[in-house]
Tab-separated table of C-alpha atoms in Angstrom:
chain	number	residue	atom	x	y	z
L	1	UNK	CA	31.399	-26.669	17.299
L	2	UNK	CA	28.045	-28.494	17.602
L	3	UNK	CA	27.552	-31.820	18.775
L	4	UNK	CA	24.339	-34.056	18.789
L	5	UNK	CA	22.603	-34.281	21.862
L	6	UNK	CA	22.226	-37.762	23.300
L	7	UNK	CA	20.528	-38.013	26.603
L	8	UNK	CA	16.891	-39.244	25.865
L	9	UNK	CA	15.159	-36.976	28.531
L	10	UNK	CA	16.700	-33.817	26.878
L	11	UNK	CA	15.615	-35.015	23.658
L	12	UNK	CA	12.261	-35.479	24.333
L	13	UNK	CA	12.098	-31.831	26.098
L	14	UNK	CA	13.531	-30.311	22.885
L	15	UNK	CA	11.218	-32.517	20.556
L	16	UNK	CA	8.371	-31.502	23.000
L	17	UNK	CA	9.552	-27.531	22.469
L	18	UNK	CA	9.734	-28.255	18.941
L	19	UNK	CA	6.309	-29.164	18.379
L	20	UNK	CA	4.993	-26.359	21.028
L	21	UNK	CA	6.864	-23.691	18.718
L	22	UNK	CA	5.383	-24.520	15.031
L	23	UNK	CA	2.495	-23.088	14.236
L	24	UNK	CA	0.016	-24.196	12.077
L	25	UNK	CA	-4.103	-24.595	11.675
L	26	UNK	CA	-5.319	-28.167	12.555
L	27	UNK	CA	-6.537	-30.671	9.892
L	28	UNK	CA	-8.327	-33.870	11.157
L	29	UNK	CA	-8.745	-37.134	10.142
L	30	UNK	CA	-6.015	-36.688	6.956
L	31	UNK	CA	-4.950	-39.945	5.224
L	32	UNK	CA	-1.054	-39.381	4.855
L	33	UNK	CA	0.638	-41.750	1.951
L	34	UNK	CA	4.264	-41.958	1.262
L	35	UNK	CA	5.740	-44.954	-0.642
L	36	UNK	CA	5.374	-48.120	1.390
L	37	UNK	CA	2.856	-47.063	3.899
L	38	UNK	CA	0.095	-44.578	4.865
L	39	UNK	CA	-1.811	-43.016	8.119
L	40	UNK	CA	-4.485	-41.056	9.285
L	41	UNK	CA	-4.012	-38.256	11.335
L	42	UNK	CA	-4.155	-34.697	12.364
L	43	UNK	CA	-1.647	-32.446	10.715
L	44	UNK	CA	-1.480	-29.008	10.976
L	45	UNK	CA	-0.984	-26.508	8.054
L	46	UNK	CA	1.548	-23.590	8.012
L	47	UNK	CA	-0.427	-21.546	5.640
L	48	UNK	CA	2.087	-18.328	4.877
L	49	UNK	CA	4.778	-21.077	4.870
L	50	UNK	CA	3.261	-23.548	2.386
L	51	UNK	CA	3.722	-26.277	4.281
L	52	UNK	CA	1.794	-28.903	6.698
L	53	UNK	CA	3.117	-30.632	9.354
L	54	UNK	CA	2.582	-33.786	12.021
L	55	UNK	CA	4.666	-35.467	14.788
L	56	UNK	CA	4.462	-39.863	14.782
L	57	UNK	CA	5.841	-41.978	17.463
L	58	UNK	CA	7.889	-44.759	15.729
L	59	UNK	CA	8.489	-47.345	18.100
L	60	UNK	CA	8.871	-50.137	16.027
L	61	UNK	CA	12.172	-49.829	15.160
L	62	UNK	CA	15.323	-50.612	16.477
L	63	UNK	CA	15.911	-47.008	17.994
L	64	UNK	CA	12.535	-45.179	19.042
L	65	UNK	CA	12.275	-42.474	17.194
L	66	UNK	CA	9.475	-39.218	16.810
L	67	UNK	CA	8.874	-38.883	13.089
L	68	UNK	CA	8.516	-35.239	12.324
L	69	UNK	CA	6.071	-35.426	8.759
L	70	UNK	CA	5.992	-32.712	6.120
L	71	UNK	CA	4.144	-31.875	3.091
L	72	UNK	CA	4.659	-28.994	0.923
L	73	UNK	CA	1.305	-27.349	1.133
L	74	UNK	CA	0.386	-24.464	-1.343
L	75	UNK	CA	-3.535	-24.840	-0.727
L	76	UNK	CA	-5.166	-25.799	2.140
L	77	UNK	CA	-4.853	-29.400	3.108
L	78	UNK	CA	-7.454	-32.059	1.923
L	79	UNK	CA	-7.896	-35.639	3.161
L	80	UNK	CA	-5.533	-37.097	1.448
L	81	UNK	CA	-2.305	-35.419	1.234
L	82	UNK	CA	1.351	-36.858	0.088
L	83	UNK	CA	4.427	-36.805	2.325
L	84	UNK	CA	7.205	-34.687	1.104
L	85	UNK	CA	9.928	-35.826	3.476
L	86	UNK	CA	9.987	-37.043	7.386
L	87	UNK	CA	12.821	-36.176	9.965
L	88	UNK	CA	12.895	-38.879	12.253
L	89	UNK	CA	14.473	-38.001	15.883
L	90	UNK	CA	15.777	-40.797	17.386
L	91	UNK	CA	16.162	-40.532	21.610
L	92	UNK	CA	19.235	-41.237	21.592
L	93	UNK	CA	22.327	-39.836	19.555
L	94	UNK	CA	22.445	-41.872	16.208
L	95	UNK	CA	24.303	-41.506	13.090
L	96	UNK	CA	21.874	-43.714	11.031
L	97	UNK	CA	19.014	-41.483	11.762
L	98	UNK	CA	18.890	-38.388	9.440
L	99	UNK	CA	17.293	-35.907	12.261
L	100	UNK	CA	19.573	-34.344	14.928
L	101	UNK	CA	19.010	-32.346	18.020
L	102	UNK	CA	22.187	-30.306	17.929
L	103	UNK	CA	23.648	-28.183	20.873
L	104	UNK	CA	25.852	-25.590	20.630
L	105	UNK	CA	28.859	-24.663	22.950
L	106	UNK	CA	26.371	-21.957	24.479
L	107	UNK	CA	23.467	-24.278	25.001
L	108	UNK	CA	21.622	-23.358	21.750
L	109	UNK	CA	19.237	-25.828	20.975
L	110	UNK	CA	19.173	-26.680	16.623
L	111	UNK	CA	16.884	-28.934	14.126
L	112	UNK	CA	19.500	-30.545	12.297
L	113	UNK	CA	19.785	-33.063	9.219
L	114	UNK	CA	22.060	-35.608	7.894
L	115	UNK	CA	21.235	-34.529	4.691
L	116	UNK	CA	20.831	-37.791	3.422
L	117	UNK	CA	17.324	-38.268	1.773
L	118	UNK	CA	14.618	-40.922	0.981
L	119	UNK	CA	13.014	-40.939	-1.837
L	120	UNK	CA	14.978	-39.821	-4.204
L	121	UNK	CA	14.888	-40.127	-7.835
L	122	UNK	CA	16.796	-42.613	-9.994
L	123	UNK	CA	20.263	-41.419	-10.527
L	124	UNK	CA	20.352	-39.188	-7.391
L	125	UNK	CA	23.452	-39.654	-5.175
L	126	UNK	CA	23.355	-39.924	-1.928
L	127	UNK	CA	25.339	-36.782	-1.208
L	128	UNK	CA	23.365	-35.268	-3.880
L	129	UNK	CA	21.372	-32.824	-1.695
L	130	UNK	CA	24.522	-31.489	-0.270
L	131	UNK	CA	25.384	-30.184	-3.693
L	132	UNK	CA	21.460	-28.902	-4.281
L	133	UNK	CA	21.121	-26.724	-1.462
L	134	UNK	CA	24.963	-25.962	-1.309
L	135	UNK	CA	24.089	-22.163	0.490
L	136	UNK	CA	22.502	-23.986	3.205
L	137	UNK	CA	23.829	-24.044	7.001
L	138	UNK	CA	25.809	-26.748	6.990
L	139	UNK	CA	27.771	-27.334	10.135
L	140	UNK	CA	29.766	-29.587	11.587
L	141	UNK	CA	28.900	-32.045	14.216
L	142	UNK	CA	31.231	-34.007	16.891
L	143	UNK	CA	29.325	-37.180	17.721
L	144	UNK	CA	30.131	-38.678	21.342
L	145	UNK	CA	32.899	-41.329	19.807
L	146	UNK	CA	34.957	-38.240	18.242
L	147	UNK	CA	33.719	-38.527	14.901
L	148	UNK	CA	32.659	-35.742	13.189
L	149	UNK	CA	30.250	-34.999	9.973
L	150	UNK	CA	28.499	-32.511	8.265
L	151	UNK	CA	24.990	-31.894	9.189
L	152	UNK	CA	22.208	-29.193	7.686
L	153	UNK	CA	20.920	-26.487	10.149
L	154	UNK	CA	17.503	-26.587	9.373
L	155	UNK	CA	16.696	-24.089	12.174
L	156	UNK	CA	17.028	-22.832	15.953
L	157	UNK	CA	14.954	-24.176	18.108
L	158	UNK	CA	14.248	-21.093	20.023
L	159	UNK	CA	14.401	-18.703	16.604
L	160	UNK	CA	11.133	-16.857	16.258
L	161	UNK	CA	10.943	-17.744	12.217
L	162	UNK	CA	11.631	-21.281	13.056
L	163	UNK	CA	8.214	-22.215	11.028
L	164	UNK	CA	9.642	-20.132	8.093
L	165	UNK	CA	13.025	-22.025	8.166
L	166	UNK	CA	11.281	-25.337	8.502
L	167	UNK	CA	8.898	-24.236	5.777
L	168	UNK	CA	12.440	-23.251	3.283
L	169	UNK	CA	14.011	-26.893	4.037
L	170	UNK	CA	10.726	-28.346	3.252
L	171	UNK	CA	10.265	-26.825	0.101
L	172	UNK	CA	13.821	-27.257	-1.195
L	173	UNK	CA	13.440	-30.838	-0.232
L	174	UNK	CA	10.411	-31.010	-2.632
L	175	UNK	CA	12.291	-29.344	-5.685
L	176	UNK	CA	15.846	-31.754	-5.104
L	177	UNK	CA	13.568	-34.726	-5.271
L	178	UNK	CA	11.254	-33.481	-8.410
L	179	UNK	CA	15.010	-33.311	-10.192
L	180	UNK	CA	14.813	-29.167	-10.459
L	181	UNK	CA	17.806	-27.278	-10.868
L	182	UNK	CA	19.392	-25.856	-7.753
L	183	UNK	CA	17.901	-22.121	-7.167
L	184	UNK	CA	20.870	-19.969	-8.103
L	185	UNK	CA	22.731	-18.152	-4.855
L	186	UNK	CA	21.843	-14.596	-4.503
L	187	UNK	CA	25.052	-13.395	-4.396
L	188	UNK	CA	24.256	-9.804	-3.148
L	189	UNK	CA	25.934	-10.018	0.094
L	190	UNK	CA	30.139	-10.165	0.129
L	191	UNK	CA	30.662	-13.096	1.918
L	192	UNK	CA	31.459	-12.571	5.723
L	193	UNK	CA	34.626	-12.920	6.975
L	194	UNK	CA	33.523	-14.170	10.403
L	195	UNK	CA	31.884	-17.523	10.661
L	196	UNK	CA	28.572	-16.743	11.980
L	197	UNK	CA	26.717	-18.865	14.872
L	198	UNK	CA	24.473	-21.168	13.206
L	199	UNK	CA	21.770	-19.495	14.243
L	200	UNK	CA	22.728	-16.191	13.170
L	201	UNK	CA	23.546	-17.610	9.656
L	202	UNK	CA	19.719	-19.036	9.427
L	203	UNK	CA	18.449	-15.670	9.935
L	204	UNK	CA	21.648	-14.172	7.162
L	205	UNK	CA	19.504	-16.777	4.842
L	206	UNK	CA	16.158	-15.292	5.365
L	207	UNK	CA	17.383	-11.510	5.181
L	208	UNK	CA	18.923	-12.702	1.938
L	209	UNK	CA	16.162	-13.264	0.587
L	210	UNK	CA	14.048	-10.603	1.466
L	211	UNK	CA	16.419	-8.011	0.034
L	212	UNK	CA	16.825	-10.217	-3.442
L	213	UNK	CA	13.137	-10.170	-3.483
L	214	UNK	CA	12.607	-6.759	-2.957
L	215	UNK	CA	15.834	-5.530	-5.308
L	216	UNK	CA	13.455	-7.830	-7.745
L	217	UNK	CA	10.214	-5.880	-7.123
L	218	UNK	CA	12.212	-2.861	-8.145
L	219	UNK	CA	13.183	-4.398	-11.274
L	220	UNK	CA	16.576	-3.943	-10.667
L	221	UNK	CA	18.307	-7.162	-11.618
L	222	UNK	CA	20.851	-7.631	-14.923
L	223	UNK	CA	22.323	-10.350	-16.705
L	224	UNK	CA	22.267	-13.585	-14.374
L	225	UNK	CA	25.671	-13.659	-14.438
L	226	UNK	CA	26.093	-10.123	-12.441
L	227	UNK	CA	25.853	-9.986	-8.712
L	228	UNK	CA	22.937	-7.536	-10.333
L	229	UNK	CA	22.842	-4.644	-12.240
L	230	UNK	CA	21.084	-1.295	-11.803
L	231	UNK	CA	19.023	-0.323	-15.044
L	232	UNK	CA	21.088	3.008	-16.192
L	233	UNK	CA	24.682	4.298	-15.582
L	234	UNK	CA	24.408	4.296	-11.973
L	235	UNK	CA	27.131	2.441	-9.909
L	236	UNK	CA	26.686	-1.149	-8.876
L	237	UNK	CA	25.638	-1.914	-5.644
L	238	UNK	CA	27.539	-4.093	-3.620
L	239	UNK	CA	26.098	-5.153	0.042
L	240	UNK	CA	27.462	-6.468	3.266
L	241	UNK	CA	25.031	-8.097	5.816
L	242	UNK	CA	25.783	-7.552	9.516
L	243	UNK	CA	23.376	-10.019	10.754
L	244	UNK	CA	23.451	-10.222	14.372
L	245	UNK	CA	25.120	-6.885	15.174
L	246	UNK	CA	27.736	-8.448	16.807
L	247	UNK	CA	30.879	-5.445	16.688
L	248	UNK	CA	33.705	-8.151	15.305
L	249	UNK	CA	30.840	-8.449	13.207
L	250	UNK	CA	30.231	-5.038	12.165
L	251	UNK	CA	33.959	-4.294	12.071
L	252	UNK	CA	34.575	-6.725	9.086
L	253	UNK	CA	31.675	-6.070	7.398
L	254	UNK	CA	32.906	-2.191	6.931
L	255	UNK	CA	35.930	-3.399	6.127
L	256	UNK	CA	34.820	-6.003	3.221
L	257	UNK	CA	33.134	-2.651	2.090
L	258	UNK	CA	35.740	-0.362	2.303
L	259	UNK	CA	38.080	-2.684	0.334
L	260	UNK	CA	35.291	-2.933	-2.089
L	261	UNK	CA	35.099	-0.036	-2.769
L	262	UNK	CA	38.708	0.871	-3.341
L	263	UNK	CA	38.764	-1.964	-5.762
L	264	UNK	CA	35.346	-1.394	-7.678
L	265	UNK	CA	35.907	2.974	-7.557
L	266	UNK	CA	33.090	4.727	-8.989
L	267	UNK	CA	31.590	1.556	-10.177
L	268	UNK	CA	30.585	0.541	-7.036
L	269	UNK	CA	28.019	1.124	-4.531
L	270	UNK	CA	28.694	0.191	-1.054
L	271	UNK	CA	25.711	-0.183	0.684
L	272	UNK	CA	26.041	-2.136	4.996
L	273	UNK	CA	23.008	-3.881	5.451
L	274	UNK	CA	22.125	-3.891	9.470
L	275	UNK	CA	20.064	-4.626	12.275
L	276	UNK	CA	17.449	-1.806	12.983
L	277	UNK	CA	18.326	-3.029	16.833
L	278	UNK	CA	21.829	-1.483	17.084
L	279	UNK	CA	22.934	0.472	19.870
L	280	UNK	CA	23.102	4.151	20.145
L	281	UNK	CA	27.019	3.543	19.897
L	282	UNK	CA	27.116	1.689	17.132
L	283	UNK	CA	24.358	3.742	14.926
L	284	UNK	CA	26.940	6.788	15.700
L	285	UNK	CA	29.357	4.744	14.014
L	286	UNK	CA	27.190	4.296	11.046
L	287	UNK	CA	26.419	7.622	10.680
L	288	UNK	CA	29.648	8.524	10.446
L	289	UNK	CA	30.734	5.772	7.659
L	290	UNK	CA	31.491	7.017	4.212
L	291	UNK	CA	29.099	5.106	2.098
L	292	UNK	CA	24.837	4.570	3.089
L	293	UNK	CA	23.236	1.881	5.518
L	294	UNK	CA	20.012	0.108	5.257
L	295	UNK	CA	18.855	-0.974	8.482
L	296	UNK	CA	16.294	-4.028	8.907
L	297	UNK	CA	13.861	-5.251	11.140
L	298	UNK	CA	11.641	-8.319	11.590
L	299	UNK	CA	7.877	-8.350	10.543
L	300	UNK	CA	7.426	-12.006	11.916
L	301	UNK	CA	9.693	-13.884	10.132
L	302	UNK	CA	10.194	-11.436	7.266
L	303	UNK	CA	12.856	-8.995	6.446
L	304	UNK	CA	11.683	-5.475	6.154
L	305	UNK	CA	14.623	-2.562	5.143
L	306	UNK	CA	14.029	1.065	6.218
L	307	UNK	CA	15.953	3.395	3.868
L	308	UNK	CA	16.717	0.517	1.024
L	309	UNK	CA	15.189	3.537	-1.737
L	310	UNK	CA	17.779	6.018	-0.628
L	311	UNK	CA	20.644	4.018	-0.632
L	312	UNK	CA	19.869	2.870	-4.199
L	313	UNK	CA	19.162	6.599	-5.461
């Protein structure tokens, strides 16, 4: 279970470890607008992530607050961009204020969000964005009075790809608020049967991707309406995501397969998805298992998959 944290001093160390871990090239002098106000400032562009960002003191306000701006950022950044969305950190632990610190029972630092947006477009509900990006982390959260609610896991604090994340919940803030449809799930990966750590699950997200987006450059994909379809006779594959190598982990993953299998027969195409990191134990294991496994490593916050061709010959 996470809870928000609420002592001001550890806030400001994790808002100040925050802002040391995003990357991004400098822009000076930019005139920021937003509806009912503007600023000039430096902001600093995550070019592969399409995204721009800036931190803003809000002081005055009932609850002092660091304003974390964003901009969805295609191109390089002119003078004058537009605010996308803001997630303002308040020091202390505050259910009116959208942005959370979250801690986990092990420590873990998080990014979180209400979910509740500014902004919006006429007709939106409130709980609207909930619905939008409904294959999000969403968690739940024990505030110090007992009372719990849901909150978006935008990203670890101490996750490697936490510009990437940041740079995904930016841009699916900018499509819920231009009114596009939800982007449909994936669907390639059986569900797990373990509730991942939140962190874990941000990084399930990301590999997600990266294998529909390579399945895609392959030209695989059928009807929408199929988990996807292999152009020919060949069996369906069917994939389960181990995503942090945890053996619990790994244990029910080969079992969602197995099951799978027996179910689907010849039809189907198991295929384990895992981390190239493994130990030698476990990678005995998988050697041994009756149907193939992809393994996967990071190329900075990317994906990559080492034997995905073979396992769909």
């Amino acid at each position: 279970m996470l809870r928000p944290v609420g002592e001001p001093r550890r806030i400001d160390r994790a808002i100040r470890r925050l802002q040391g871990a995003l990357k991004g090239v400098p822009a000076r002098g930019v005139r920021l607008t937003w509806r009912g106000g503007e600023l000039r400032t430096t902001i600093h562009w995550a070019r592969d992530d399409s995204f721009w960002w800036a931190f803003e003191p809000r002081q005055a306000t009932t609850t002092p607050r660091q304003a974390l701006l964003l901009g969805h950022a295609p191109h390089a950044p002119t003078k004058r961009e537009s605010i996308t969305c803001e997630i303002n950190l308040p020091r202390i632990a505050d259910r009116k204020v959208a942005g959370i610190i979250a801690v986990d029972e092990a420590g873990a630092l998080y990014l979180a969000h209400s979910g509740r947006m500014g902004g919006t477009r006429l007709g939106q509900r409130k709980a609207g964005f909930r619905d939008f990006l409904a294959d999000g982390v969403w968690r739940r959260l024990t505030w110090p009075d007992g009372e719990e609610t849901e909150a978006l896991i935008v990203a670890p604090l101490d996750s490697p790809r936490l510009t990437r994340l940041l740079g995904q919940f930016v841009d699916a803030v900018r499509r819920f608020k231009a009114g596009d449809p939800p982007t449909a799930r994936t669907g390639l990966c059986v569900e797990p049967a373990l509730a991942d750590s939140a962190s874990a699950a941000c990084d399930r997200r990301l590999v997600d991707v990266a294998l529909h987006e390579e399945l895609a450059k392959r030209g695989l994909f059928g009807p929408t309406d199929d988990l996807f379809s292999l152009r020919g006779e060949r069996p369906q594959p069917l994939f389960a995501l181990v995503a942090d190598g945890r053996p619990e982990e790994l244990v029910m993953a080969v079992g969602s397969l197995s099951l799978a299998s027996a179910r689907g027969g010849p039809d189907v195409r198991p295929i384990l998805v895992a981390p190239a990191t493994l130990s030698d134990r476990d990678d005995a294991t998988l050697q041994a298992l009756p149907f193939a496994c992809v393994r996967f490593r990071w190329r900075g916050a990317r994906a990559v998959f080492d034997g995905l061709d073979d396992a769909l010959a």
